[in-house]
Structure formats: structure tokens, C-alpha cells
PDB file of C-alpha atoms in Angstrom:
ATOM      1  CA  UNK A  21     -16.335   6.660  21.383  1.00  0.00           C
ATOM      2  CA  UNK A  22     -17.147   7.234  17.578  1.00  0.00           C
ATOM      3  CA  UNK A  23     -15.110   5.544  14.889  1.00  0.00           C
ATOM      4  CA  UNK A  24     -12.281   7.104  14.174  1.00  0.00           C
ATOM      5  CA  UNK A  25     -10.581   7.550  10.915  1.00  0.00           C
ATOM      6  CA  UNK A  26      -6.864   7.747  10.695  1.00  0.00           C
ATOM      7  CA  UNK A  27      -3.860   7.027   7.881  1.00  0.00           C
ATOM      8  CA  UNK A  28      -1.131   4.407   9.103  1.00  0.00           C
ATOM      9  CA  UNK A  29       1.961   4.592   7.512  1.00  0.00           C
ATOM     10  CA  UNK A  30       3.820   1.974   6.306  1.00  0.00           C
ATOM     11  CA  UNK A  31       7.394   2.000   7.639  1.00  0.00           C
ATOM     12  CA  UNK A  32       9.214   1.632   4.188  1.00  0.00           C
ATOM     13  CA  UNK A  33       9.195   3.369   1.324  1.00  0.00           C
ATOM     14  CA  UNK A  34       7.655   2.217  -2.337  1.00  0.00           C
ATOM     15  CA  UNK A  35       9.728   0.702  -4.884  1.00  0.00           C
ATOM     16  CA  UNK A  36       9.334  -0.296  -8.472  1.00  0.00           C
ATOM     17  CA  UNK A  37      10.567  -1.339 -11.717  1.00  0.00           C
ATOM     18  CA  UNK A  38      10.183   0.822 -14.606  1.00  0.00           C
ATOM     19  CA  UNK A  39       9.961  -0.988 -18.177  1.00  0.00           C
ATOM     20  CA  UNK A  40      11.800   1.972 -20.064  1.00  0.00           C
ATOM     21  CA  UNK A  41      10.072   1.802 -23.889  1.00  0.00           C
ATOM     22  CA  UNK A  42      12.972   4.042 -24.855  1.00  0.00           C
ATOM     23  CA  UNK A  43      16.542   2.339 -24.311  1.00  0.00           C
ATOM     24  CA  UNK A  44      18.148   5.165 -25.341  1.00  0.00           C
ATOM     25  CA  UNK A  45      16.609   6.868 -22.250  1.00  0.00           C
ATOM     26  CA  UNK A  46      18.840   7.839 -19.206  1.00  0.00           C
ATOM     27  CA  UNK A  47      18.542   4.736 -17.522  1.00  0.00           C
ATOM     28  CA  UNK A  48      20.855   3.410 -20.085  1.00  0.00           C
ATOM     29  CA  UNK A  49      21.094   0.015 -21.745  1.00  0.00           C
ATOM     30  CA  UNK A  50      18.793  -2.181 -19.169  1.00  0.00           C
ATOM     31  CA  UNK A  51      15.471  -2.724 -19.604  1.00  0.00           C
ATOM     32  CA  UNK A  52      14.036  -1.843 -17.043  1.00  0.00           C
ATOM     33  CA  UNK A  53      15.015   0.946 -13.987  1.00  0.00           C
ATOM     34  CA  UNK A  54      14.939   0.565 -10.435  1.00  0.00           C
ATOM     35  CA  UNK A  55      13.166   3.552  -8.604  1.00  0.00           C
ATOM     36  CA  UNK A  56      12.279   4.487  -4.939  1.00  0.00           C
ATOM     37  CA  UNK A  57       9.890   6.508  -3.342  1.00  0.00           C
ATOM     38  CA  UNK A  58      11.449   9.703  -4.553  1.00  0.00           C
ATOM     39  CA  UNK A  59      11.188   8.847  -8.488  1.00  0.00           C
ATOM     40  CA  UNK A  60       7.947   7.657  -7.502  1.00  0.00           C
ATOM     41  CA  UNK A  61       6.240  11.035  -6.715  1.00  0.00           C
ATOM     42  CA  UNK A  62       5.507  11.810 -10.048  1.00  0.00           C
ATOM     43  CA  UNK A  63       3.597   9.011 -10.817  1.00  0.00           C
ATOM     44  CA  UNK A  64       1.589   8.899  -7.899  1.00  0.00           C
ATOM     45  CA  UNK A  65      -1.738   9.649  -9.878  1.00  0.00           C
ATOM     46  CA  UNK A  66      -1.446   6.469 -11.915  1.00  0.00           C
ATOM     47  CA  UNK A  67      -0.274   4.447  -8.686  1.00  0.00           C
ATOM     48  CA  UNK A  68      -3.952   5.652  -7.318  1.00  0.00           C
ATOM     49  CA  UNK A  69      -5.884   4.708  -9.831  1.00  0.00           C
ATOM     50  CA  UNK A  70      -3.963   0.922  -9.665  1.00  0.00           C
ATOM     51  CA  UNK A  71      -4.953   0.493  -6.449  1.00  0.00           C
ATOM     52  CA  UNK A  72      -8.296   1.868  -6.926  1.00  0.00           C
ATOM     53  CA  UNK A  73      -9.030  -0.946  -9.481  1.00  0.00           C
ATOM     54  CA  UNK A  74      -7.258  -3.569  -7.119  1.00  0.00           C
ATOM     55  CA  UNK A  75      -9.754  -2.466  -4.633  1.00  0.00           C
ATOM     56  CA  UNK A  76     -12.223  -3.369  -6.433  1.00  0.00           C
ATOM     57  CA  UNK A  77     -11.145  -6.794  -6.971  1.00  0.00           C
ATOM     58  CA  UNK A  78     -11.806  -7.189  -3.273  1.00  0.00           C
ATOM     59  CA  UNK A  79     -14.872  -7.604  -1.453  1.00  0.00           C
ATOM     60  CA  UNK A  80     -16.031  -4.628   0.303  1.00  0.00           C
ATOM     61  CA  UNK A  81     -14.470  -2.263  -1.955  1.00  0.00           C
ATOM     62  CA  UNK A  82     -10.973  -3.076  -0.724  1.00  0.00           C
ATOM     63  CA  UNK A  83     -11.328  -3.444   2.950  1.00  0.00           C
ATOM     64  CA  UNK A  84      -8.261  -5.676   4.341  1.00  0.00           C
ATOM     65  CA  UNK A  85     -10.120  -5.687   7.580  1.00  0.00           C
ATOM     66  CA  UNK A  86     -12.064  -8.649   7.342  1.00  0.00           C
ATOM     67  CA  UNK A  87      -9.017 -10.583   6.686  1.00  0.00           C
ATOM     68  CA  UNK A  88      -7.501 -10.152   9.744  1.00  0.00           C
ATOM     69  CA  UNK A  89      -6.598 -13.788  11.409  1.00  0.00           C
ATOM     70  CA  UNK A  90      -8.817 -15.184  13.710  1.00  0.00           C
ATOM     71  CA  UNK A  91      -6.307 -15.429  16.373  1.00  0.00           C
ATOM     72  CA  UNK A  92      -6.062 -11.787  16.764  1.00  0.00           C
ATOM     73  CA  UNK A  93     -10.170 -11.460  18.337  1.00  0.00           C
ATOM     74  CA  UNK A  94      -8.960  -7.562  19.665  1.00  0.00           C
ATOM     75  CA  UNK A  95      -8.250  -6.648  16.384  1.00  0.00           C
ATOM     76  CA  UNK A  96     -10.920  -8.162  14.401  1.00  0.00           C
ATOM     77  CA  UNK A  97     -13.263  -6.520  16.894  1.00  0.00           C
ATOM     78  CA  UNK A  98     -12.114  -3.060  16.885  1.00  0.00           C
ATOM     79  CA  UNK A  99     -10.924  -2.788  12.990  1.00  0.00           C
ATOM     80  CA  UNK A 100     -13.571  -1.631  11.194  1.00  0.00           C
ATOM     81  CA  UNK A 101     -11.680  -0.864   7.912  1.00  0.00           C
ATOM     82  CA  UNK A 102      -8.156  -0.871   6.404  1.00  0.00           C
ATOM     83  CA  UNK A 103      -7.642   0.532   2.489  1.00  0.00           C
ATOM     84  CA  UNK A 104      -4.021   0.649   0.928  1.00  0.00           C
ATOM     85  CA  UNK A 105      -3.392   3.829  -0.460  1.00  0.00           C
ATOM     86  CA  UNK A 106      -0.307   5.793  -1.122  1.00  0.00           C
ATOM     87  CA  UNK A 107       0.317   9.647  -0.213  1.00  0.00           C
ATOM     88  CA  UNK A 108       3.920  11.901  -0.328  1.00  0.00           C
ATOM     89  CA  UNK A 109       6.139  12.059   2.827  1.00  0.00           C
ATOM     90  CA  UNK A 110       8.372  14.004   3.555  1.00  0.00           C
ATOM     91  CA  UNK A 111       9.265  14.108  -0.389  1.00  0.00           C
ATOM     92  CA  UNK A 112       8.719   9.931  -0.970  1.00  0.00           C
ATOM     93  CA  UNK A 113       5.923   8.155  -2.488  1.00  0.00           C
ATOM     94  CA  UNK A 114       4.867   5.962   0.956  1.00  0.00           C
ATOM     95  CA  UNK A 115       2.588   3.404   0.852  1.00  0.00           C
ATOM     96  CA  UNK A 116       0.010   3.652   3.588  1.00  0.00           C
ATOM     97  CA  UNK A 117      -3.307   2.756   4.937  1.00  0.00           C
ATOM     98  CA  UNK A 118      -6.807   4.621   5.766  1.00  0.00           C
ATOM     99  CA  UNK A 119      -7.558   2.615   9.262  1.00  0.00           C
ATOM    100  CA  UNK A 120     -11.093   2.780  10.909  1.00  0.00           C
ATOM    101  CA  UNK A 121     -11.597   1.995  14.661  1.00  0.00           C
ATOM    102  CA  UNK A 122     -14.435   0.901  16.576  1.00  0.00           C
ATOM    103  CA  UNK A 123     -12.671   2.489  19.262  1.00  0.00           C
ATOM    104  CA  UNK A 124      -8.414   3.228  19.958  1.00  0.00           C
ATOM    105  CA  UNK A 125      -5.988   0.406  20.032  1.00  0.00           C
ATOM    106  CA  UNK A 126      -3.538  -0.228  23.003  1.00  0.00           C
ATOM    107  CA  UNK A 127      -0.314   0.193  21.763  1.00  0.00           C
ATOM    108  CA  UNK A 128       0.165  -3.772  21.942  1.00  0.00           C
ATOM    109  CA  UNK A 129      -2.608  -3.886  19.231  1.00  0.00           C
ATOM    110  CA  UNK A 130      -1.027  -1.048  16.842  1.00  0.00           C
ATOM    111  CA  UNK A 131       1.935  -2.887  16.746  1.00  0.00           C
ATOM    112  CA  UNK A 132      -0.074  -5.984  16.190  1.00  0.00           C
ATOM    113  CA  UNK A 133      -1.864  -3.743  13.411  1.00  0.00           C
ATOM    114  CA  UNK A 134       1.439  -2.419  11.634  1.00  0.00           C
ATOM    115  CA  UNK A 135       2.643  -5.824  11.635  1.00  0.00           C
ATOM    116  CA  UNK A 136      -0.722  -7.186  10.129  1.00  0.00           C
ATOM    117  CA  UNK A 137      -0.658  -4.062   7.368  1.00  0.00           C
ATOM    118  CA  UNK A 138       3.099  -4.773   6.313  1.00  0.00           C
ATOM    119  CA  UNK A 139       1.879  -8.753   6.080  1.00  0.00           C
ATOM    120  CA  UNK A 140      -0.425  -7.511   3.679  1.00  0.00           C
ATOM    121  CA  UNK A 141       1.728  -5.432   2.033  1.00  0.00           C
ATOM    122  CA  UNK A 142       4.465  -7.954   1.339  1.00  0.00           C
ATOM    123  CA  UNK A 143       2.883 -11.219   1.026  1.00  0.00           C
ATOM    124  CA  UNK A 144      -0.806 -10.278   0.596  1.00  0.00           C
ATOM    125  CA  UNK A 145      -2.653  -7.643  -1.105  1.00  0.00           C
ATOM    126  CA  UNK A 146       0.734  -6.183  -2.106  1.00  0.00           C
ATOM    127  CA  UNK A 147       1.723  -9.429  -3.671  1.00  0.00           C
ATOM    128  CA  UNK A 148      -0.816  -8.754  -5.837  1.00  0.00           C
ATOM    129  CA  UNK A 149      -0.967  -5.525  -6.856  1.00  0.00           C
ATOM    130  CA  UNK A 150       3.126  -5.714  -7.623  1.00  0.00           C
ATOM    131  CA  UNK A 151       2.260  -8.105 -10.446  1.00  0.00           C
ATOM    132  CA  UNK A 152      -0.200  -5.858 -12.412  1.00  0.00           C
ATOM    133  CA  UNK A 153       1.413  -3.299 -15.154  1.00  0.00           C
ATOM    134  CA  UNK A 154       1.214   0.211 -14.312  1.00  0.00           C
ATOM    135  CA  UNK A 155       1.528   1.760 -18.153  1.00  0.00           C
ATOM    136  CA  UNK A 156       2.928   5.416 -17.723  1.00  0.00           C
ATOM    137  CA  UNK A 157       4.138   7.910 -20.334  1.00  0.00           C
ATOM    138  CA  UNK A 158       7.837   6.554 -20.059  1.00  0.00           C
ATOM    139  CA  UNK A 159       6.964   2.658 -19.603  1.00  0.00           C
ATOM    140  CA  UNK A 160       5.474   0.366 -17.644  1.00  0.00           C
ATOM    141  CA  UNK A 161       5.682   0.389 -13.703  1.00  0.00           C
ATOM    142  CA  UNK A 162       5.627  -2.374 -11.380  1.00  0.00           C
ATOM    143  CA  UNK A 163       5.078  -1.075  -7.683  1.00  0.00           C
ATOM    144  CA  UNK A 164       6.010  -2.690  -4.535  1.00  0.00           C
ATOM    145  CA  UNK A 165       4.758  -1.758  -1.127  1.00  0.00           C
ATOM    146  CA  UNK A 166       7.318  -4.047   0.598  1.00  0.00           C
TER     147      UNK A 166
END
């Protein structure tokens, strides 16, 4: 079989806080708003380019793969690749992932695979990438895949 290139989505929707620079804004009096995958469409471009530049911070230009555990052998041998990246659903911001495969998964190993990706997401790469400042025209984002 050739590799095969496929986008895995991540079950939940994006989140983030948005440092409002204007207090008079709509989000009223707080200082910062809570928004969900919806809000987050339009700032999807600047979301990119964030995780672009986290990429980088990682060896092999952002490849998650090689940081699958040991104790999962089937995955670390068929795995080839796995970049966050975000893309619109069904009118939400999702957070997903570009997958390569040395060859298809047994459904045993995607779940295995989803479960790995959300670990990422939530305690690993995402971890990360939630603490760096997103500036935007309105404020500051901070994005969380989990």
C-alpha cells in the first residue's frame, strides 16, 4: 500500500480567551471573553500561522509522530506523521490533525490514535501552544484544542 494522507478530527471543538483591548467592547466589563469554535472562524488565519511557528519549535517540522509511547509498537510503526492544524466544520473552528500511514489502522489502533492525538492536544503539544499570545485586531487570543 502507499502512504496515505488523511485529516483526523479532533472530537471537540476549539476554545479560547480573548484579551478585549477595548472594555467598552460588547463583551462588557471583563477582561477577557470566552469564545468557541463558532467565534473562532474568523480568526482562523492567525490561529494558522500560531501553530505554524509552534511547529517549528518541534523537531521535524512539527511531527507528533515520533512521540508516540513506546508501548504502542503498532502505532509507532505505521504512523508516519501527525501535524495539528485547524480547519472549519460544519461552521466551528475544529482543531484537527494531517495523519500519514505506512499503511491503514485497524479500528483498535484509530481509537488508540484519537486517544493519542487528544493526549496531545490537552496535555501535550496543546499545552503548549494554549500558553502563547495570539495578538488579533480586537485583542489577544489564547486557543485551546482541549
Amino acid at each position: 500500500m502507499e502512504k496515505e494522507t488523511l485529516k483526523a478530527y479532533v472530537i471537540t471543538d476549539l476554545t479560547a480567551e480573548l484579551a478585549v483591548e477595548d472594555m467598552d467592547s460588547e463583551y462588557g466589563e471583563d477582561d477577557y471573553a470566552e469564545l468557541d469554535g463558532h467565534d473562532l472562524t474568523d480568526y482562523e488565519p492567525s490561529i494558522r500561522e500560531y501553530i505554524e511557528k509552534e511547529k517549528e519549535l518541534l523537531d521535524d517540522g512539527g511531527n507528533l509522530a515520533p512521540y508516540i509511547d513506546s508501548s504502542l509498537p503498532r502505532l509507532r510503526e505505521n504512523v508516519l506523521r501527525i501535524e495539528p492544524d485547524v480547519v472549519v466544520y460544519d461552521g466551528k473552528l475544529c482543531g484537527c490533525a494531517t495523519v500519514e500511514l505506512k499503511q491503514e489502522l485497524s479500528e483498535r489502533d484509530w481509537n488508540t490514535l484519537f486517544d493519542y492525538i487528544s493526549g496531545q492536544y490537552s496535555d501535550g503539544w496543546g499545552e503548549g501552544f494554549e500558553q502563547r499570545d495570539i495578538p488579533v485586531a480586537d485583542g489577544v487570543l489564547n486557543v485551546h484544542f482541549w
